[in-house]
Amino acid sequence: MKQLTIAGNWKMHTMPSDAVALCEAIVHHSSTANALSQGHAVVLAPPLTSLAGVVASCMGTGVEVAAQDCHAASSGAYTGDVSAAMVAALGATCVIVGHSERRRYHGETDVMIGEKAAAAARCGLVPIICVGELLQDRQSGNTNTILQAQIEGILHGLGQQPLTRAYLAYEPVWAIGTGVAATPNQAEETHHFLRTILDDGQGALRGVPILYGGSVTDKNAEELFSCQSIDGALVGGASLVAETFVAIIQAAIRVGAQAA
Ligand code: 13P
């Protein structure tokens, strides 16, 4: 059976009380429990200010909680940042690193992102490592070259740190928040390429599930999940409405059942 991961990245949305209400609506829905019982994974990534509240709401449900970033250092003079250990201490089990919005607005590089993933792993967190090309890269036919360079930089940053569990999230920047998702063919082709380069050799990312992100909705999730090399989704906007996010979870259940 195909086991999928459905992760919601809430970005800088939801005040603490809204976050807990959204979380409660998702975790107490019967489809969420069904999905988990069938081996699918559900991950919620609220803003840091809501992390503890969402962790408390998810306690005992099997739904995992992710932070949206962490620093690579264990402590230090980094005003405004949080370490992986601090995230873990709040009860999160995962952390997103290298989202294109962090790359764009905070100047994060591939090596830094690899270092963050290593810091996360050292603290027992599961890193969800993001890569993706810009529109001009895709239009000029450079998608694979860009992605390969991103992976190489990330592996360099990871160094010798073993990863017990991790995810790669392929998020084409042109698909994020635009309503224009990659077509299933585009996504499958790129995931297949990523699968090949990750599994080629003994790199730390060998075998990691690859999530697709970029305008995933309840309308396109089933078709994307049906693609052979797609192991789940990192959902932005559509994860902010419980009904829509649950509908995406239901799509995963249907695809899992078909592939059984
Ligand atoms: P959207 O689903 O809103 O396009 O965002 C995708 C994303 O950036 C998830 O990390």
mmCIF file of C-alpha atoms and ligand atoms in Angstrom:
data_model
loop_
_atom_site.group_PDB
_atom_site.id
_atom_site.type_symbol
_atom_site.label_atom_id
_atom_site.label_comp_id
_atom_site.label_asym_id
_atom_site.label_seq_id
_atom_site.Cartn_x
_atom_site.Cartn_y
_atom_site.Cartn_z
ATOM 1 C CA MET A 1 0.000 0.000 0.000
ATOM 2 C CA LYS A 2 1.254 3.458 -0.847
ATOM 3 C CA GLN A 3 1.826 5.384 2.366
ATOM 4 C CA LEU A 4 1.615 9.113 1.956
ATOM 5 C CA THR A 5 2.522 12.091 4.116
ATOM 6 C CA ILE A 6 0.234 15.104 4.202
ATOM 7 C CA ALA A 7 1.932 18.101 5.772
ATOM 8 C CA GLY A 8 0.392 21.528 6.305
ATOM 9 C CA ASN A 9 2.661 24.579 6.373
ATOM 10 C CA TRP A 10 0.668 27.373 7.969
ATOM 11 C CA LYS A 11 3.425 29.937 7.319
ATOM 12 C CA MET A 12 2.805 33.253 9.171
ATOM 13 C CA HIS A 13 -0.913 32.634 9.579
ATOM 14 C CA THR A 14 -3.071 31.954 12.646
ATOM 15 C CA MET A 15 -2.992 33.522 16.081
ATOM 16 C CA PRO A 16 -2.517 30.946 18.875
ATOM 17 C CA SER A 17 -6.237 30.461 19.502
ATOM 18 C CA ASP A 18 -6.986 30.074 15.755
ATOM 19 C CA ALA A 19 -4.140 27.596 15.432
ATOM 20 C CA VAL A 20 -5.484 25.383 18.204
ATOM 21 C CA ALA A 21 -9.009 25.536 16.733
ATOM 22 C CA LEU A 22 -7.696 24.605 13.268
ATOM 23 C CA CYS A 23 -5.616 21.817 14.745
ATOM 24 C CA GLU A 24 -8.532 20.441 16.765
ATOM 25 C CA ALA A 25 -10.761 20.382 13.683
ATOM 26 C CA ILE A 26 -8.132 18.400 11.785
ATOM 27 C CA VAL A 27 -6.984 15.972 14.468
ATOM 28 C CA HIS A 28 -10.485 15.081 15.654
ATOM 29 C CA HIS A 29 -11.780 14.369 12.156
ATOM 30 C CA SER A 30 -12.390 10.662 11.592
ATOM 31 C CA SER A 31 -10.515 10.781 8.257
ATOM 32 C CA THR A 32 -7.345 11.851 10.042
ATOM 33 C CA ALA A 33 -7.532 8.860 12.388
ATOM 34 C CA ASN A 34 -8.322 6.606 9.395
ATOM 35 C CA ALA A 35 -5.343 7.895 7.453
ATOM 36 C CA LEU A 36 -3.003 7.369 10.393
ATOM 37 C CA SER A 37 -4.332 3.850 10.990
ATOM 38 C CA GLN A 38 -3.539 3.051 7.354
ATOM 39 C CA GLY A 39 0.053 4.132 7.716
ATOM 40 C CA HIS A 40 -0.208 7.617 6.240
ATOM 41 C CA ALA A 41 1.402 10.467 8.167
ATOM 42 C CA VAL A 42 -0.099 13.873 8.968
ATOM 43 C CA VAL A 43 2.132 16.772 9.974
ATOM 44 C CA LEU A 44 1.094 20.291 11.007
ATOM 45 C CA ALA A 45 3.561 23.193 10.916
ATOM 46 C CA PRO A 46 2.087 26.175 12.788
ATOM 47 C CA PRO A 47 3.945 29.415 13.503
ATOM 48 C CA LEU A 48 6.375 29.110 16.411
ATOM 49 C CA THR A 49 4.078 31.084 18.708
ATOM 50 C CA SER A 50 1.466 28.341 18.358
ATOM 51 C CA LEU A 51 3.778 25.365 18.463
ATOM 52 C CA ALA A 52 3.223 24.449 22.113
ATOM 53 C CA GLY A 53 -0.562 24.782 21.836
ATOM 54 C CA VAL A 54 -0.699 22.652 18.700
ATOM 55 C CA VAL A 55 1.620 20.053 20.274
ATOM 56 C CA ALA A 56 -0.765 19.850 23.238
ATOM 57 C CA SER A 57 -3.770 19.393 20.931
ATOM 58 C CA CYS A 58 -2.007 16.670 18.932
ATOM 59 C CA MET A 59 -0.827 14.753 21.990
ATOM 60 C CA GLY A 60 -1.752 11.094 21.698
ATOM 61 C CA THR A 61 -3.401 11.479 18.261
ATOM 62 C CA GLY A 62 -0.456 10.406 16.091
ATOM 63 C CA VAL A 63 -0.484 13.720 14.227
ATOM 64 C CA GLU A 64 3.032 15.168 14.170
ATOM 65 C CA VAL A 65 3.976 18.792 14.667
ATOM 66 C CA ALA A 66 6.721 20.658 12.818
ATOM 67 C CA ALA A 67 8.401 24.000 13.302
ATOM 68 C CA GLN A 68 8.908 26.083 10.164
ATOM 69 C CA ASP A 69 12.632 26.714 10.700
ATOM 70 C CA CYS A 70 15.496 26.308 13.146
ATOM 71 C CA HIS A 71 19.029 27.650 13.418
ATOM 72 C CA ALA A 72 22.028 25.459 12.641
ATOM 73 C CA ALA A 73 23.865 26.390 15.852
ATOM 74 C CA SER A 74 22.969 24.841 19.197
ATOM 75 C CA SER A 75 22.981 28.255 20.935
ATOM 76 C CA GLY A 76 24.566 31.675 20.532
ATOM 77 C CA ALA A 77 24.091 35.345 19.772
ATOM 78 C CA TYR A 78 21.446 34.955 17.061
ATOM 79 C CA THR A 79 18.675 37.364 17.983
ATOM 80 C CA GLY A 80 15.270 36.163 16.890
ATOM 81 C CA ASP A 81 16.375 32.644 16.020
ATOM 82 C CA VAL A 82 15.601 29.337 17.730
ATOM 83 C CA SER A 83 17.734 26.217 17.925
ATOM 84 C CA ALA A 84 16.639 22.732 16.973
ATOM 85 C CA ALA A 85 16.902 21.730 20.648
ATOM 86 C CA MET A 86 14.456 24.525 21.578
ATOM 87 C CA VAL A 87 12.014 23.290 18.935
ATOM 88 C CA ALA A 88 12.365 19.711 20.194
ATOM 89 C CA ALA A 89 11.858 20.865 23.785
ATOM 90 C CA LEU A 90 8.477 22.320 22.793
ATOM 91 C CA GLY A 91 7.430 18.835 21.690
ATOM 92 C CA ALA A 92 7.652 19.199 17.912
ATOM 93 C CA THR A 93 9.028 16.153 16.094
ATOM 94 C CA CYS A 94 9.764 17.702 12.696
ATOM 95 C CA VAL A 95 11.117 20.961 11.289
ATOM 96 C CA ILE A 96 10.888 22.475 7.812
ATOM 97 C CA VAL A 97 14.247 23.769 6.575
ATOM 98 C CA GLY A 98 15.125 25.681 3.438
ATOM 99 C CA HIS A 99 11.668 26.774 2.396
ATOM 100 C CA SER A 100 11.960 29.041 -0.648
ATOM 101 C CA GLU A 101 10.528 31.918 1.419
ATOM 102 C CA ARG A 102 13.457 31.501 3.858
ATOM 103 C CA ARG A 103 15.855 31.352 0.929
ATOM 104 C CA ARG A 104 14.335 34.468 -0.624
ATOM 105 C CA TYR A 105 13.721 36.696 2.405
ATOM 106 C CA HIS A 106 16.505 35.471 4.706
ATOM 107 C CA GLY A 107 19.232 34.665 2.218
ATOM 108 C CA GLU A 108 19.505 31.013 3.184
ATOM 109 C CA THR A 109 21.909 28.956 1.094
ATOM 110 C CA ASP A 110 21.911 25.250 0.346
ATOM 111 C CA VAL A 111 24.866 24.624 2.652
ATOM 112 C CA MET A 112 23.154 26.497 5.511
ATOM 113 C CA ILE A 113 20.023 24.426 4.900
ATOM 114 C CA GLY A 114 22.046 21.213 5.090
ATOM 115 C CA GLU A 115 23.574 22.448 8.352
ATOM 116 C CA LYS A 116 20.102 23.160 9.720
ATOM 117 C CA ALA A 117 18.959 19.669 8.730
ATOM 118 C CA ALA A 118 21.999 18.215 10.518
ATOM 119 C CA ALA A 119 21.223 20.262 13.641
ATOM 120 C CA ALA A 120 17.631 19.039 13.515
ATOM 121 C CA ALA A 121 18.721 15.410 13.221
ATOM 122 C CA ARG A 122 21.168 15.772 16.133
ATOM 123 C CA CYS A 123 18.194 16.844 18.279
ATOM 124 C CA GLY A 124 16.021 13.962 17.130
ATOM 125 C CA LEU A 125 13.876 16.097 14.804
ATOM 126 C CA VAL A 126 12.829 14.980 11.333
ATOM 127 C CA PRO A 127 13.944 17.619 8.819
ATOM 128 C CA ILE A 128 11.630 18.425 5.916
ATOM 129 C CA ILE A 129 14.174 19.815 3.474
ATOM 130 C CA CYS A 130 12.838 22.043 0.680
ATOM 131 C CA VAL A 131 14.219 22.481 -2.818
ATOM 132 C CA GLY A 132 12.735 24.003 -5.953
ATOM 133 C CA GLU A 133 13.498 25.987 -9.052
ATOM 134 C CA LEU A 134 12.429 29.498 -10.055
ATOM 135 C CA LEU A 135 10.174 30.105 -13.048
ATOM 136 C CA GLN A 136 13.095 31.312 -15.167
ATOM 137 C CA ASP A 137 14.999 28.112 -14.358
ATOM 138 C CA ARG A 138 12.137 25.980 -15.594
ATOM 139 C CA GLN A 139 11.552 28.138 -18.658
ATOM 140 C CA SER A 140 15.200 27.936 -19.625
ATOM 141 C CA GLY A 141 15.273 24.158 -19.174
ATOM 142 C CA ASN A 142 17.585 24.309 -16.140
ATOM 143 C CA THR A 143 15.318 22.675 -13.561
ATOM 144 C CA ASN A 144 17.361 19.519 -13.088
ATOM 145 C CA THR A 145 20.680 21.367 -12.996
ATOM 146 C CA ILE A 146 19.374 23.732 -10.317
ATOM 147 C CA LEU A 147 17.885 20.928 -8.237
ATOM 148 C CA GLN A 148 21.053 18.865 -8.462
ATOM 149 C CA ALA A 149 23.118 21.844 -7.282
ATOM 150 C CA GLN A 150 20.685 22.411 -4.387
ATOM 151 C CA ILE A 151 20.952 18.763 -3.327
ATOM 152 C CA GLU A 152 24.748 18.816 -3.548
ATOM 153 C CA GLY A 153 24.937 21.939 -1.370
ATOM 154 C CA ILE A 154 22.541 20.428 1.153
ATOM 155 C CA LEU A 155 24.527 17.172 1.303
ATOM 156 C CA HIS A 156 27.676 19.232 1.823
ATOM 157 C CA GLY A 157 26.015 21.069 4.722
ATOM 158 C CA LEU A 158 24.791 17.798 6.207
ATOM 159 C CA GLY A 159 28.346 16.480 6.310
ATOM 160 C CA GLN A 160 28.608 13.148 8.078
ATOM 161 C CA GLN A 161 25.423 13.616 10.114
ATOM 162 C CA PRO A 162 23.272 10.516 9.656
ATOM 163 C CA LEU A 163 19.543 11.051 9.165
ATOM 164 C CA THR A 164 17.331 8.465 10.803
ATOM 165 C CA ARG A 165 14.302 9.946 9.095
ATOM 166 C CA ALA A 166 13.884 12.940 6.785
ATOM 167 C CA TYR A 167 11.800 14.257 3.925
ATOM 168 C CA LEU A 168 12.662 16.157 0.791
ATOM 169 C CA ALA A 169 9.964 18.590 -0.334
ATOM 170 C CA TYR A 170 10.038 19.570 -3.999
ATOM 171 C CA GLU A 171 8.395 22.972 -4.189
ATOM 172 C CA PRO A 172 8.748 24.724 -7.538
ATOM 173 C CA VAL A 173 8.817 28.405 -6.578
ATOM 174 C CA TRP A 174 6.537 29.346 -9.479
ATOM 175 C CA ALA A 175 3.839 27.053 -8.075
ATOM 176 C CA ILE A 176 3.867 28.382 -4.507
ATOM 177 C CA GLY A 177 0.835 30.490 -3.714
ATOM 178 C CA THR A 178 0.074 31.057 -7.398
ATOM 179 C CA GLY A 179 -2.779 28.616 -7.915
ATOM 180 C CA VAL A 180 -0.702 27.080 -10.716
ATOM 181 C CA ALA A 181 0.453 23.683 -9.482
ATOM 182 C CA ALA A 182 2.931 21.597 -11.434
ATOM 183 C CA THR A 183 1.006 19.229 -13.663
ATOM 184 C CA PRO A 184 1.135 15.603 -12.525
ATOM 185 C CA ASN A 185 3.495 14.926 -15.464
ATOM 186 C CA GLN A 186 5.832 17.774 -14.551
ATOM 187 C CA ALA A 187 5.803 16.778 -10.892
ATOM 188 C CA GLU A 188 6.353 13.077 -11.617
ATOM 189 C CA GLU A 189 9.186 13.781 -14.030
ATOM 190 C CA THR A 190 10.967 16.016 -11.519
ATOM 191 C CA HIS A 191 10.340 13.705 -8.554
ATOM 192 C CA HIS A 192 11.687 10.822 -10.606
ATOM 193 C CA PHE A 193 14.832 12.836 -11.324
ATOM 194 C CA LEU A 194 15.193 13.707 -7.627
ATOM 195 C CA ARG A 195 14.603 10.080 -6.641
ATOM 196 C CA THR A 196 17.364 9.013 -9.004
ATOM 197 C CA ILE A 197 19.948 11.504 -7.771
ATOM 198 C CA LEU A 198 19.119 10.911 -4.090
ATOM 199 C CA ASP A 199 19.366 7.158 -4.441
ATOM 200 C CA ASP A 200 22.499 7.242 -6.576
ATOM 201 C CA GLY A 201 25.381 6.551 -4.227
ATOM 202 C CA GLN A 202 25.387 6.514 -0.454
ATOM 203 C CA GLY A 203 24.272 10.098 0.297
ATOM 204 C CA ALA A 204 22.409 10.841 3.522
ATOM 205 C CA LEU A 205 19.177 11.486 1.600
ATOM 206 C CA ARG A 206 19.027 8.059 0.001
ATOM 207 C CA GLY A 207 15.504 6.665 0.141
ATOM 208 C CA VAL A 208 13.854 9.690 1.791
ATOM 209 C CA PRO A 209 10.212 10.284 0.826
ATOM 210 C CA ILE A 210 9.721 13.193 -1.589
ATOM 211 C CA LEU A 211 6.745 15.481 -0.979
ATOM 212 C CA TYR A 212 5.353 17.819 -3.621
ATOM 213 C CA GLY A 213 4.444 21.386 -2.638
ATOM 214 C CA GLY A 214 2.981 24.258 -4.629
ATOM 215 C CA SER A 215 -0.730 25.021 -4.969
ATOM 216 C CA VAL A 216 -1.855 21.595 -3.782
ATOM 217 C CA THR A 217 -5.609 21.631 -3.178
ATOM 218 C CA ASP A 218 -8.398 19.136 -2.609
ATOM 219 C CA LYS A 219 -8.960 19.335 -6.394
ATOM 220 C CA ASN A 220 -5.528 18.205 -7.575
ATOM 221 C CA ALA A 221 -4.238 16.153 -4.617
ATOM 222 C CA GLU A 222 -5.552 12.779 -5.769
ATOM 223 C CA GLU A 223 -3.961 13.054 -9.201
ATOM 224 C CA LEU A 224 -0.634 14.166 -7.710
ATOM 225 C CA PHE A 225 -0.679 11.424 -5.046
ATOM 226 C CA SER A 226 -1.302 8.849 -7.782
ATOM 227 C CA CYS A 227 2.080 9.645 -9.367
ATOM 228 C CA GLN A 228 4.583 6.909 -8.686
ATOM 229 C CA SER A 229 7.398 9.120 -7.366
ATOM 230 C CA ILE A 230 5.229 11.419 -5.228
ATOM 231 C CA ASP A 231 5.142 10.402 -1.567
ATOM 232 C CA GLY A 232 2.876 13.122 -0.246
ATOM 233 C CA ALA A 233 2.334 16.861 -0.152
ATOM 234 C CA LEU A 234 3.513 19.955 1.678
ATOM 235 C CA VAL A 235 0.404 22.125 1.557
ATOM 236 C CA GLY A 236 0.338 25.870 2.149
ATOM 237 C CA GLY A 237 -2.877 27.849 1.630
ATOM 238 C CA ALA A 238 -5.179 24.832 1.475
ATOM 239 C CA SER A 239 -3.938 23.655 4.881
ATOM 240 C CA LEU A 240 -5.444 26.711 6.581
ATOM 241 C CA VAL A 241 -9.015 25.475 6.112
ATOM 242 C CA ALA A 242 -9.752 22.272 8.018
ATOM 243 C CA GLU A 243 -12.291 20.965 5.465
ATOM 244 C CA THR A 244 -9.885 21.392 2.564
ATOM 245 C CA PHE A 245 -6.947 19.885 4.395
ATOM 246 C CA VAL A 246 -9.080 16.938 5.497
ATOM 247 C CA ALA A 247 -10.228 16.513 1.879
ATOM 248 C CA ILE A 248 -6.542 16.248 0.903
ATOM 249 C CA ILE A 249 -6.078 13.611 3.614
ATOM 250 C CA GLN A 250 -9.087 11.769 2.160
ATOM 251 C CA ALA A 251 -7.462 11.872 -1.291
ATOM 252 C CA ALA A 252 -4.402 10.181 0.234
ATOM 253 C CA ILE A 253 -6.618 7.478 1.738
ATOM 254 C CA ARG A 254 -8.239 6.814 -1.667
ATOM 255 C CA VAL A 255 -4.909 6.623 -3.461
ATOM 256 C CA GLY A 256 -3.455 4.396 -0.744
ATOM 257 C CA ALA A 257 -6.420 2.050 -1.072
ATOM 258 C CA GLN A 258 -6.120 1.925 -4.895
ATOM 259 C CA ALA A 259 -2.457 1.096 -4.664
ATOM 260 C CA ALA A 260 -3.052 -1.610 -2.051
HETATM 261 P P1 13P B 1 0.766 26.858 -1.381
HETATM 262 O O1 13P B 1 0.159 25.496 -1.165
HETATM 263 O O2 13P B 1 -0.005 27.961 -0.748
HETATM 264 O O3 13P B 1 1.095 27.074 -2.821
HETATM 265 O O4 13P B 1 2.183 26.845 -0.591
HETATM 266 C C1 13P B 1 3.031 25.785 -0.772
HETATM 267 C C2 13P B 1 4.115 25.892 0.228
HETATM 268 O O5 13P B 1 4.928 26.806 0.188
HETATM 269 C C3 13P B 1 4.172 24.869 1.292
HETATM 270 O O6 13P B 1 5.358 24.922 1.990
#
